[in-house]
mmCIF file of C-alpha atoms in Angstrom:
data_model
loop_
_atom_site.group_PDB
_atom_site.id
_atom_site.type_symbol
_atom_site.label_atom_id
_atom_site.label_comp_id
_atom_site.label_asym_id
_atom_site.label_seq_id
_atom_site.Cartn_x
_atom_site.Cartn_y
_atom_site.Cartn_z
ATOM 1 C CA THR A 1 52.696 133.396 110.397
ATOM 2 C CA ALA A 2 55.043 130.553 111.313
ATOM 3 C CA CYS A 3 55.281 129.449 107.665
ATOM 4 C CA SER A 4 56.228 132.908 106.414
ATOM 5 C CA THR A 5 58.862 133.181 109.147
ATOM 6 C CA VAL A 6 60.453 129.875 108.108
ATOM 7 C CA GLU A 7 60.400 130.922 104.443
ATOM 8 C CA SER A 8 62.100 134.196 105.330
ATOM 9 C CA GLN A 9 64.794 132.476 107.408
ATOM 10 C CA THR A 10 65.419 129.959 104.630
ATOM 11 C CA ALA A 11 65.775 132.685 102.033
ATOM 12 C CA ASP A 12 68.262 134.521 104.272
ATOM 13 C CA LEU A 13 70.266 131.330 104.726
ATOM 14 C CA VAL A 14 70.390 130.671 100.975
ATOM 15 C CA GLU A 15 71.520 134.237 100.303
ATOM 16 C CA THR A 16 74.231 133.993 102.968
ATOM 17 C CA ALA A 17 75.409 130.633 101.582
ATOM 18 C CA ALA A 18 76.302 132.244 98.308
ATOM 19 C CA SER A 19 78.633 134.766 99.904
ATOM 20 C CA GLU A 20 79.690 133.224 103.242
ATOM 21 C CA PRO A 21 79.490 129.413 103.079
ATOM 22 C CA GLU A 22 81.639 128.953 106.211
ATOM 23 C CA GLU A 23 79.125 130.902 108.309
ATOM 24 C CA VAL A 24 76.290 128.747 107.008
ATOM 25 C CA MET A 25 78.115 125.543 107.959
ATOM 26 C CA GLU A 26 78.606 126.854 111.489
ATOM 27 C CA VAL A 27 74.836 127.143 111.694
ATOM 28 C CA ILE A 28 73.727 123.901 110.071
ATOM 29 C CA ALA A 29 76.576 121.446 110.838
ATOM 30 C CA PRO A 30 75.715 120.958 114.545
ATOM 31 C CA ALA A 31 72.119 120.276 113.583
ATOM 32 C CA MET A 32 73.199 117.759 110.936
ATOM 33 C CA ILE A 33 75.403 115.925 113.445
ATOM 34 C CA ALA A 34 72.628 115.890 116.045
ATOM 35 C CA GLU A 35 70.129 114.607 113.482
ATOM 36 C CA LYS A 36 72.334 111.856 112.015
ATOM 37 C CA LYS A 37 75.190 110.022 113.661
ATOM 38 C CA VAL A 38 78.389 110.703 111.746
ATOM 39 C CA LYS A 39 80.182 107.539 110.626
ATOM 40 C CA PRO A 40 83.889 107.240 111.411
ATOM 41 C CA LEU A 41 86.232 107.769 108.502
ATOM 42 C CA PRO A 42 87.192 104.491 106.787
ATOM 43 C CA MET A 43 90.667 103.112 107.322
ATOM 44 C CA ASP A 44 93.191 104.088 104.668
ATOM 45 C CA TYR A 45 94.528 100.801 103.311
ATOM 46 C CA THR A 46 96.866 102.455 100.798
ATOM 47 C CA PRO A 47 100.078 101.995 102.851
ATOM 48 C CA ILE A 48 99.229 98.334 103.463
ATOM 49 C CA ALA A 49 98.450 97.764 99.789
ATOM 50 C CA GLN A 50 101.702 99.457 98.781
ATOM 51 C CA ARG A 51 103.662 97.127 101.034
ATOM 52 C CA VAL A 52 101.843 94.016 99.781
ATOM 53 C CA VAL A 53 102.185 94.893 96.098
ATOM 54 C CA THR A 54 105.623 96.495 95.880
ATOM 55 C CA GLU A 55 107.539 94.911 98.780
ATOM 56 C CA ALA A 56 105.947 91.526 99.496
ATOM 57 C CA ALA A 57 104.918 90.600 95.945
ATOM 58 C CA GLY A 58 107.511 92.686 94.095
ATOM 59 C CA VAL A 59 105.139 93.490 91.219
ATOM 60 C CA GLN A 60 106.990 94.629 88.118
ATOM 61 C CA PRO A 61 105.763 96.392 84.946
ATOM 62 C CA GLY A 62 104.032 93.866 82.700
ATOM 63 C CA ASP A 63 103.303 91.312 85.443
ATOM 64 C CA THR A 64 99.918 89.633 85.274
ATOM 65 C CA VAL A 65 98.701 89.854 88.873
ATOM 66 C CA VAL A 66 95.878 87.542 89.972
ATOM 67 C CA LEU A 67 94.073 88.924 93.023
ATOM 68 C CA THR A 68 91.573 86.826 94.984
ATOM 69 C CA VAL A 69 89.328 89.054 97.091
ATOM 70 C CA SER A 70 86.192 88.904 99.240
ATOM 71 C CA ARG A 71 83.066 91.017 99.514
ATOM 72 C CA GLU A 72 83.887 91.542 103.192
ATOM 73 C CA GLU A 73 87.133 93.355 102.364
ATOM 74 C CA LEU A 74 86.400 95.339 99.212
ATOM 75 C CA GLU A 75 88.219 98.431 100.511
ATOM 76 C CA ILE A 76 91.416 96.383 100.794
ATOM 77 C CA ALA A 77 90.715 94.911 97.350
ATOM 78 C CA ASP A 78 90.311 98.379 95.818
ATOM 79 C CA ALA A 79 93.581 99.551 97.378
ATOM 80 C CA LEU A 80 95.436 96.480 96.074
ATOM 81 C CA VAL A 81 94.109 96.874 92.527
ATOM 82 C CA GLU A 82 95.099 100.548 92.523
ATOM 83 C CA GLN A 83 98.643 99.742 93.643
ATOM 84 C CA VAL A 84 99.003 96.987 91.036
ATOM 85 C CA TRP A 85 98.174 99.534 88.334
ATOM 86 C CA ILE A 86 100.623 102.039 89.804
ATOM 87 C CA ALA A 87 103.385 99.398 89.841
ATOM 88 C CA GLY A 88 102.766 98.647 86.167
ATOM 89 C CA GLY A 89 101.054 95.303 86.723
ATOM 90 C CA GLN A 90 97.926 94.049 84.978
ATOM 91 C CA PRO A 91 95.322 93.034 87.584
ATOM 92 C CA VAL A 92 92.977 90.093 87.165
ATOM 93 C CA VAL A 93 90.451 90.061 90.014
ATOM 94 C CA ILE A 94 88.696 86.919 91.255
ATOM 95 C CA LEU A 95 85.821 87.402 93.706
ATOM 96 C CA ASP A 96 85.492 84.730 96.386
ATOM 97 C CA THR A 97 81.887 83.407 96.411
ATOM 98 C CA PRO A 98 81.587 80.937 99.298
ATOM 99 C CA MET A 99 77.783 80.786 99.429
ATOM 100 C CA ALA A 100 77.537 80.020 95.714
ATOM 101 C CA ASP A 101 80.388 77.517 96.012
ATOM 102 C CA ARG A 102 78.573 75.726 98.809
ATOM 103 C CA SER A 103 75.352 75.599 96.786
ATOM 104 C CA GLY A 104 77.252 74.238 93.814
ATOM 105 C CA LEU A 105 78.982 71.589 95.896
ATOM 106 C CA MET A 106 75.661 70.484 97.370
ATOM 107 C CA ASN A 107 73.639 70.421 94.148
ATOM 108 C CA ALA A 108 75.998 69.625 91.271
ATOM 109 C CA PRO A 109 75.851 66.096 89.839
ATOM 110 C CA MET A 110 78.641 64.006 91.355
ATOM 111 C CA GLU A 111 80.346 63.447 88.007
ATOM 112 C CA MET A 112 80.640 67.219 87.531
ATOM 113 C CA LEU A 113 82.647 67.549 90.734
ATOM 114 C CA SER A 114 85.263 65.151 89.328
ATOM 115 C CA GLN A 115 86.138 67.332 86.357
ATOM 116 C CA SER A 116 89.639 68.658 85.858
ATOM 117 C CA PRO A 117 89.830 72.264 87.183
ATOM 118 C CA LYS A 118 90.678 73.712 83.755
ATOM 119 C CA GLY A 119 89.765 77.259 84.741
ATOM 120 C CA GLN A 120 92.072 77.282 87.760
ATOM 121 C CA ILE A 121 94.844 75.667 85.719
ATOM 122 C CA ALA A 122 94.508 78.401 83.087
ATOM 123 C CA ILE A 123 94.714 81.088 85.759
ATOM 124 C CA LEU A 124 97.827 79.488 87.277
ATOM 125 C CA GLU A 125 99.501 79.315 83.878
ATOM 126 C CA MET A 126 98.583 82.931 83.090
ATOM 127 C CA GLY A 127 99.695 84.614 86.314
ATOM 128 C CA ASP A 128 103.101 85.963 87.249
ATOM 129 C CA VAL A 129 102.039 87.097 90.722
ATOM 130 C CA PHE A 130 99.242 85.754 92.938
ATOM 131 C CA ILE A 131 97.815 87.777 95.832
ATOM 132 C CA ASP A 132 95.136 86.278 98.074
ATOM 133 C CA ALA A 133 93.286 88.842 100.187
ATOM 134 C CA SER A 134 90.242 86.781 101.094
ATOM 135 C CA ALA A 135 88.278 86.681 104.337
ATOM 136 C CA ILE A 136 85.838 84.253 105.957
ATOM 137 C CA SER A 137 82.237 85.442 105.961
ATOM 138 C CA ASP A 138 80.828 82.267 107.535
ATOM 139 C CA PRO A 139 83.342 79.911 109.204
ATOM 140 C CA GLY A 140 80.931 76.982 109.150
ATOM 141 C CA ILE A 141 79.624 77.347 105.610
ATOM 142 C CA PHE A 142 81.087 74.042 104.374
ATOM 143 C CA ALA A 143 80.579 72.054 107.580
ATOM 144 C CA ASP A 144 77.480 70.241 106.310
ATOM 145 C CA VAL A 145 78.734 69.500 102.788
ATOM 146 C CA PRO A 146 79.067 65.694 102.499
ATOM 147 C CA GLU A 147 82.696 64.630 102.723
ATOM 148 C CA GLU A 148 82.286 62.447 99.650
ATOM 149 C CA ARG A 149 81.490 65.526 97.557
ATOM 150 C CA LEU A 150 84.390 67.514 98.966
ATOM 151 C CA ASN A 151 86.758 64.633 98.294
ATOM 152 C CA LEU A 152 85.767 64.457 94.636
ATOM 153 C CA VAL A 153 86.896 68.073 94.267
ATOM 154 C CA ARG A 154 90.104 67.376 96.211
ATOM 155 C CA GLU A 155 90.955 64.419 93.988
ATOM 156 C CA ALA A 156 90.271 66.417 90.825
ATOM 157 C CA SER A 157 92.454 69.255 92.099
ATOM 158 C CA ARG A 158 95.588 67.129 92.512
ATOM 159 C CA GLU A 159 96.589 68.020 88.956
ATOM 160 C CA LEU A 160 96.574 71.680 89.979
ATOM 161 C CA SER A 161 98.561 70.927 93.130
ATOM 162 C CA VAL A 162 101.310 69.203 91.152
ATOM 163 C CA MET A 163 101.568 72.231 88.850
ATOM 164 C CA PHE A 164 102.350 74.423 91.866
ATOM 165 C CA ALA A 165 105.551 72.428 92.352
ATOM 166 C CA THR A 166 107.030 73.717 89.098
ATOM 167 C CA LYS A 167 105.249 77.052 88.573
ATOM 168 C CA GLN A 168 107.624 80.013 88.567
ATOM 169 C CA GLY A 169 106.227 83.191 90.083
ATOM 170 C CA ARG A 170 105.552 84.998 93.336
ATOM 171 C CA SER A 171 102.699 84.479 95.748
ATOM 172 C CA VAL A 172 101.446 86.506 98.725
ATOM 173 C CA ASP A 173 98.717 85.338 101.103
ATOM 174 C CA LEU A 174 97.298 88.275 103.076
ATOM 175 C CA GLY A 175 95.740 86.636 106.097
ATOM 176 C CA GLN A 176 97.039 83.609 107.960
ATOM 177 C CA ALA A 177 94.742 81.265 109.942
ATOM 178 C CA GLY A 178 91.228 82.524 109.225
ATOM 179 C CA GLY A 179 92.233 85.025 106.558
ATOM 180 C CA ILE A 180 91.755 88.758 107.115
ATOM 181 C CA PRO A 181 89.794 88.912 110.406
ATOM 182 C CA THR A 182 86.023 89.365 110.126
ATOM 183 C CA LYS A 183 83.394 89.758 112.847
ATOM 184 C CA ALA A 184 82.000 86.308 112.042
ATOM 185 C CA TYR A 185 85.380 84.627 112.298
ATOM 186 C CA ALA A 186 86.317 86.434 115.522
ATOM 187 C CA LYS A 187 83.007 85.389 117.089
ATOM 188 C CA SER A 188 83.559 81.768 116.062
ATOM 189 C CA ARG A 189 86.902 81.772 117.915
ATOM 190 C CA GLY A 190 85.617 83.522 121.044
ATOM 191 C CA ALA A 191 87.722 86.611 120.293
ATOM 192 C CA ASP A 192 86.923 90.308 120.385
ATOM 193 C CA TYR A 193 86.765 91.475 116.768
ATOM 194 C CA GLN A 194 88.514 94.809 117.298
ATOM 195 C CA THR A 195 91.304 93.115 119.266
ATOM 196 C CA MET A 196 91.815 90.436 116.613
ATOM 197 C CA ARG A 197 91.798 93.053 113.865
ATOM 198 C CA ALA A 198 94.286 95.284 115.698
ATOM 199 C CA ASN A 199 96.606 92.337 116.399
ATOM 200 C CA PHE A 200 96.479 91.400 112.717
ATOM 201 C CA PHE A 201 97.587 94.818 111.484
ATOM 202 C CA ASP A 202 100.172 95.197 114.265
ATOM 203 C CA ALA A 203 101.734 91.897 113.222
ATOM 204 C CA LEU A 204 101.571 92.941 109.588
ATOM 205 C CA ALA A 205 103.708 95.994 110.388
ATOM 206 C CA VAL A 206 106.707 94.055 111.779
ATOM 207 C CA PRO A 207 109.695 94.713 109.455
ATOM 208 C CA PRO A 208 110.909 91.796 107.299
ATOM 209 C CA GLU A 209 114.484 92.200 108.522
ATOM 210 C CA ALA A 210 113.457 91.543 112.146
ATOM 211 C CA LEU A 211 111.618 88.374 111.145
ATOM 212 C CA ALA A 212 114.478 87.252 108.908
ATOM 213 C CA ALA A 213 116.887 87.517 111.845
ATOM 214 C CA ALA A 214 114.620 85.400 114.052
ATOM 215 C CA GLY A 215 114.202 82.882 111.242
ATOM 216 C CA ALA A 216 117.943 82.613 110.642
ATOM 217 C CA ALA A 217 118.433 81.662 114.295
ATOM 218 C CA VAL A 218 115.920 78.831 113.924
ATOM 219 C CA GLN A 219 117.381 77.688 110.604
ATOM 220 C CA SER A 220 120.804 77.351 112.219
ATOM 221 C CA LYS A 221 119.362 74.743 114.608
ATOM 222 C CA ALA A 222 116.709 72.981 112.518
ATOM 223 C CA LEU A 223 118.877 71.779 109.658
ATOM 224 C CA PRO A 224 117.684 69.358 106.954
ATOM 225 C CA GLY A 225 118.023 65.833 108.320
ATOM 226 C CA SER A 226 117.813 66.954 111.969
ATOM 227 C CA SER A 227 116.195 64.679 114.548
ATOM 228 C CA MET A 228 113.334 66.574 116.214
ATOM 229 C CA ARG A 229 111.220 66.120 119.315
ATOM 230 C CA LEU A 230 107.984 67.948 120.137
ATOM 231 C CA THR A 231 106.388 67.738 123.610
ATOM 232 C CA SER A 232 103.680 69.539 125.577
ATOM 233 C CA PRO A 233 101.988 69.383 129.007
ATOM 234 C CA LEU A 234 98.797 68.221 127.258
ATOM 235 C CA GLY A 235 100.441 64.950 126.230
ATOM 236 C CA THR A 236 102.116 65.620 122.909
ATOM 237 C CA ASP A 237 105.298 63.563 122.554
ATOM 238 C CA LEU A 238 106.319 63.251 118.952
ATOM 239 C CA THR A 239 109.662 62.447 117.319
ATOM 240 C CA PHE A 240 110.463 62.912 113.648
ATOM 241 C CA THR A 241 113.268 63.697 111.221
ATOM 242 C CA LEU A 242 113.373 66.720 108.942
ATOM 243 C CA ALA A 243 113.531 65.865 105.260
ATOM 244 C CA ASP A 244 116.532 66.734 103.132
ATOM 245 C CA ASP A 245 114.548 69.514 101.398
ATOM 246 C CA GLU A 246 115.718 73.079 101.942
ATOM 247 C CA THR A 247 113.949 74.749 104.872
ATOM 248 C CA ARG A 248 111.954 77.883 104.121
ATOM 249 C CA LEU A 249 111.369 81.240 105.768
ATOM 250 C CA SER A 250 108.468 83.616 105.191
ATOM 251 C CA ALA A 251 109.731 86.996 106.429
ATOM 252 C CA GLY A 252 107.474 89.175 104.295
ATOM 253 C CA ILE A 253 109.183 89.280 100.871
ATOM 254 C CA ALA A 254 108.215 86.518 98.458
ATOM 255 C CA ALA A 255 111.339 86.738 96.289
ATOM 256 C CA GLU A 256 113.538 86.032 99.327
ATOM 257 C CA ASN A 257 111.748 82.698 99.816
ATOM 258 C CA ASP A 258 112.821 81.397 96.414
ATOM 259 C CA THR A 259 114.337 77.916 96.494
ATOM 260 C CA GLY A 260 114.350 77.510 92.725
ATOM 261 C CA GLU A 261 111.348 75.176 92.813
ATOM 262 C CA GLY A 262 107.723 76.238 92.711
ATOM 263 C CA LEU A 263 106.271 79.604 93.673
ATOM 264 C CA SER A 264 108.246 81.981 95.861
ATOM 265 C CA THR A 265 105.734 82.582 98.647
ATOM 266 C CA THR A 266 105.260 84.764 101.674
ATOM 267 C CA PHE A 267 102.390 84.701 104.116
ATOM 268 C CA LEU A 268 101.229 87.920 105.793
ATOM 269 C CA PRO A 269 101.427 88.749 108.642
ATOM 270 C CA ALA A 270 104.853 87.259 108.082
ATOM 271 C CA GLY A 271 106.993 85.235 110.425
ATOM 272 C CA ASP A 272 107.057 81.541 109.514
ATOM 273 C CA PHE A 273 109.909 79.064 109.558
ATOM 274 C CA TYR A 274 108.776 75.826 107.956
ATOM 275 C CA ALA A 275 110.452 72.584 107.049
ATOM 276 C CA CYS A 276 109.348 69.373 105.390
ATOM 277 C CA VAL A 277 109.288 66.209 107.469
ATOM 278 C CA ASP A 278 110.251 62.697 106.458
ATOM 279 C CA PRO A 279 106.758 61.166 106.929
ATOM 280 C CA SER A 280 108.066 57.666 107.609
ATOM 281 C CA SER A 281 110.072 58.901 110.621
ATOM 282 C CA VAL A 282 107.118 60.147 112.681
ATOM 283 C CA TYR A 283 106.455 58.332 115.944
ATOM 284 C CA GLY A 284 104.379 59.237 118.999
ATOM 285 C CA THR A 285 101.291 61.237 119.900
ATOM 286 C CA LEU A 286 100.024 64.698 118.973
ATOM 287 C CA VAL A 287 97.494 66.295 121.364
ATOM 288 C CA GLN A 288 95.684 69.641 121.350
ATOM 289 C CA SER A 289 92.858 70.813 123.613
ATOM 290 C CA SER A 290 90.938 72.809 120.984
ATOM 291 C CA LEU A 291 90.934 73.775 117.331
ATOM 292 C CA SER A 292 88.452 74.789 114.659
ATOM 293 C CA PHE A 293 87.710 72.610 111.635
ATOM 294 C CA ARG A 294 85.416 74.169 109.017
ATOM 295 C CA GLY A 295 84.093 76.480 111.680
ATOM 296 C CA VAL A 296 83.212 73.632 114.055
ATOM 297 C CA PRO A 297 84.967 73.564 117.460
ATOM 298 C CA VAL A 298 86.975 70.379 118.033
ATOM 299 C CA THR A 299 88.148 69.561 121.557
ATOM 300 C CA ASN A 300 90.814 67.241 122.933
ATOM 301 C CA ILE A 301 92.012 65.867 119.629
ATOM 302 C CA SER A 302 94.680 63.173 119.765
ATOM 303 C CA MET A 303 96.588 61.516 116.909
ATOM 304 C CA THR A 304 98.942 58.572 117.337
ATOM 305 C CA TYR A 305 101.677 57.691 114.816
ATOM 306 C CA THR A 306 103.788 54.578 114.330
ATOM 307 C CA ASP A 307 106.407 54.549 111.580
ATOM 308 C CA GLY A 308 104.725 57.545 110.006
ATOM 309 C CA MET A 309 101.228 56.045 109.811
ATOM 310 C CA MET A 310 98.307 57.416 111.810
ATOM 311 C CA THR A 311 97.158 54.450 113.851
ATOM 312 C CA GLU A 312 94.593 56.215 116.013
ATOM 313 C CA MET A 313 92.652 59.494 116.019
ATOM 314 C CA SER A 314 90.148 60.626 118.607
ATOM 315 C CA ALA A 315 88.421 63.830 119.635
ATOM 316 C CA GLU A 316 85.529 64.863 121.821
ATOM 317 C CA ALA A 317 83.312 67.668 120.470
ATOM 318 C CA GLY A 318 83.576 67.899 116.693
ATOM 319 C CA GLY A 319 85.258 64.532 116.411
ATOM 320 C CA GLU A 320 82.686 63.130 113.984
ATOM 321 C CA LEU A 321 83.468 65.780 111.383
ATOM 322 C CA VAL A 322 87.224 65.209 111.638
ATOM 323 C CA SER A 323 86.777 61.425 111.520
ATOM 324 C CA ALA A 324 84.651 61.735 108.375
ATOM 325 C CA TYR A 325 87.422 63.746 106.759
ATOM 326 C CA PHE A 326 90.181 61.260 107.599
ATOM 327 C CA ASP A 327 87.976 58.322 106.543
ATOM 328 C CA GLU A 328 87.561 59.837 103.079
ATOM 329 C CA VAL A 329 91.063 61.069 102.235
ATOM 330 C CA ASP A 330 94.030 58.978 101.098
ATOM 331 C CA ASP A 331 96.657 57.672 103.528
ATOM 332 C CA ALA A 332 99.154 60.356 102.487
ATOM 333 C CA SER A 333 96.750 63.022 103.799
ATOM 334 C CA LYS A 334 97.058 61.580 107.314
ATOM 335 C CA MET A 335 100.851 61.804 107.444
ATOM 336 C CA LEU A 336 102.813 64.570 109.150
ATOM 337 C CA THR A 337 104.654 66.323 106.304
ATOM 338 C CA VAL A 338 105.513 69.872 107.453
ATOM 339 C CA ILE A 339 106.465 71.506 110.753
ATOM 340 C CA ASN A 340 105.982 75.276 111.052
ATOM 341 C CA LEU A 341 107.203 77.671 113.736
ATOM 342 C CA GLY A 342 105.794 81.161 114.323
ATOM 343 C CA LEU A 343 108.311 84.015 114.671
ATOM 344 C CA ASN A 344 106.237 87.218 114.792
ATOM 345 C CA PRO A 345 106.587 88.962 118.180
ATOM 346 C CA ALA A 346 103.539 91.180 117.571
ATOM 347 C CA SER A 347 101.263 88.206 116.956
ATOM 348 C CA GLN A 348 100.137 86.695 120.239
ATOM 349 C CA PRO A 349 97.217 84.587 121.514
ATOM 350 C CA ILE A 350 94.134 86.587 122.537
ATOM 351 C CA ASP A 351 92.839 86.369 126.103
ATOM 352 C CA GLY A 352 89.701 84.243 126.318
ATOM 353 C CA SER A 353 90.095 82.846 122.795
ATOM 354 C CA ASP A 354 91.464 79.564 121.446
ATOM 355 C CA TYR A 355 92.590 81.281 118.237
ATOM 356 C CA LEU A 356 96.118 80.369 117.195
ATOM 357 C CA SER A 357 97.861 81.164 113.931
ATOM 358 C CA TRP A 358 100.912 80.082 111.959
ATOM 359 C CA GLU A 359 102.955 83.254 112.531
ATOM 360 C CA MET A 360 102.354 83.641 116.285
ATOM 361 C CA SER A 361 105.643 83.721 118.151
ATOM 362 C CA GLY A 362 106.420 80.318 119.661
ATOM 363 C CA ILE A 363 103.400 78.559 118.143
ATOM 364 C CA VAL A 364 104.269 75.250 116.486
ATOM 365 C CA THR A 365 102.032 73.973 113.697
ATOM 366 C CA ALA A 366 101.940 70.344 112.611
ATOM 367 C CA ALA A 367 100.725 70.101 109.014
ATOM 368 C CA LEU A 368 99.381 66.845 107.596
ATOM 369 C CA GLY A 369 98.988 65.922 103.944
ATOM 370 C CA ASN A 370 99.865 67.951 100.878
ATOM 371 C CA ALA A 371 103.297 69.581 101.172
ATOM 372 C CA ILE A 372 103.792 70.971 97.662
ATOM 373 C CA TRP A 373 103.306 74.491 99.048
ATOM 374 C CA ALA A 374 106.300 73.939 101.366
ATOM 375 C CA GLY A 375 108.588 72.454 98.734
ATOM 376 C CA GLY A 376 107.881 68.877 99.786
ATOM 377 C CA GLY A 377 107.135 65.860 97.660
ATOM 378 C CA SER A 378 103.748 64.878 99.091
ATOM 379 C CA ASP A 379 100.917 65.599 96.639
ATOM 380 C CA ALA A 380 98.308 64.179 99.021
ATOM 381 C CA GLU A 381 94.737 65.107 98.189
ATOM 382 C CA GLY A 382 94.026 66.583 101.644
ATOM 383 C CA PHE A 383 95.524 69.053 104.089
ATOM 384 C CA PHE A 384 94.987 69.390 107.847
ATOM 385 C CA ALA A 385 96.834 71.633 110.310
ATOM 386 C CA VAL A 386 97.033 71.645 114.103
ATOM 387 C CA HIS A 387 98.340 74.773 115.871
ATOM 388 C CA LEU A 388 99.997 73.956 119.203
ATOM 389 C CA ASP A 389 100.745 76.304 122.094
ATOM 390 C CA GLY A 390 102.869 75.691 125.176
ATOM 391 C CA THR A 391 105.107 73.163 123.441
ATOM 392 C CA THR A 392 108.823 72.459 123.625
ATOM 393 C CA LEU A 393 110.584 71.793 120.334
ATOM 394 C CA SER A 394 114.168 70.580 120.075
ATOM 395 C CA ALA A 395 116.522 69.664 117.239
ATOM 396 C CA SER A 396 119.070 67.118 118.426
ATOM 397 C CA ASP A 397 120.458 68.845 121.561
ATOM 398 C CA ALA A 398 119.364 72.403 120.608
ATOM 399 C CA ILE A 399 116.193 73.834 122.172
ATOM 400 C CA ILE A 400 114.224 75.934 119.674
ATOM 401 C CA VAL A 401 111.014 76.505 121.662
ATOM 402 C CA ALA A 402 110.663 76.100 125.431
ATOM 403 C CA ASP A 403 107.153 76.011 126.927
ATOM 404 C CA GLY A 404 105.736 77.968 124.000
ATOM 405 C CA ALA A 405 108.457 80.655 123.851
ATOM 406 C CA LEU A 406 111.185 81.014 121.234
ATOM 407 C CA VAL A 407 114.685 80.432 122.588
ATOM 408 C CA ALA A 408 116.851 83.292 121.363
ATOM 409 C CA ASP A 409 120.317 81.745 121.515
#
């Protein structure tokens, strides 16, 4: 019968498996593949984790290493933890929980949101090295949280911000604008996910020495105290003076960005020159055609400054959300405090997308508000950044960026 035939064939296969397993696999493997689609092998993040832990962060035996990770990138998290152990560090892992955070922000009594962030302060005091490898699961998750609630948390966190100015240690942020690329974030920026992901890892692979050379060329022009002008075809025409603070360069090794004050920090993919601005010197208009604020598209935003104060702000789509933010924060959060210039040649805008990032070659970023992270004196409660493409940036008579491209000489 058919059943006895199948039983006989099965018995023969089992007997053969004991003595000739390779022959059995030749028989059954094609059937297994036809029956079930074989998943591609996962990416090996070990080389990336090695570079982050040993080169960028410089983890040493005995270091307490605080890692902030996301559910979306647990394979990267696992690789980082493994490399911290291998380097002799002691990992402390914090899991990013945006959905729970949103629920807490929406439902907690208002007075609870004003509490001092004792837990975060304790973590900052404990850590020697801080590695952030988080990703955005839902770009718009905080868009509907009332600004009043968010501002209570911002105000309470100023104590933590001030501590960053004196904390000694090393910090690595893996993921620039938008964090490590996710499908949700790529979709929100009109970008192909695989393209954004590939660009991210290509930019991550650029050697620190190449970025350091590009940064040195910019530093030789944009000296502390320099008079700067930023223009664009969209209508940006802004003048300002760099502060007397030492300029900084993120080339991929945190220890090389040590100014003796605050954390030595690098942002990955690397390639950032950034300098603090004298807020009172800012005059003119800043214009950008599109940006994303809490996952909400904002179009045709314009900010006007007189003697450092924002006198006017307007935007089309998404303008209400931005206006609510600026209405709630303190005046210092509306001031231009940091100018950043992208240096990474492998990081470029993506066709069909409005996604721009700090490290992209020739992209200028105007940062408003808190500047502790950049070595500045502003401990404003808020922070807002505008990435600008196609601009021309000059320091006195030296052209640094021309029509969105770095000037080499």
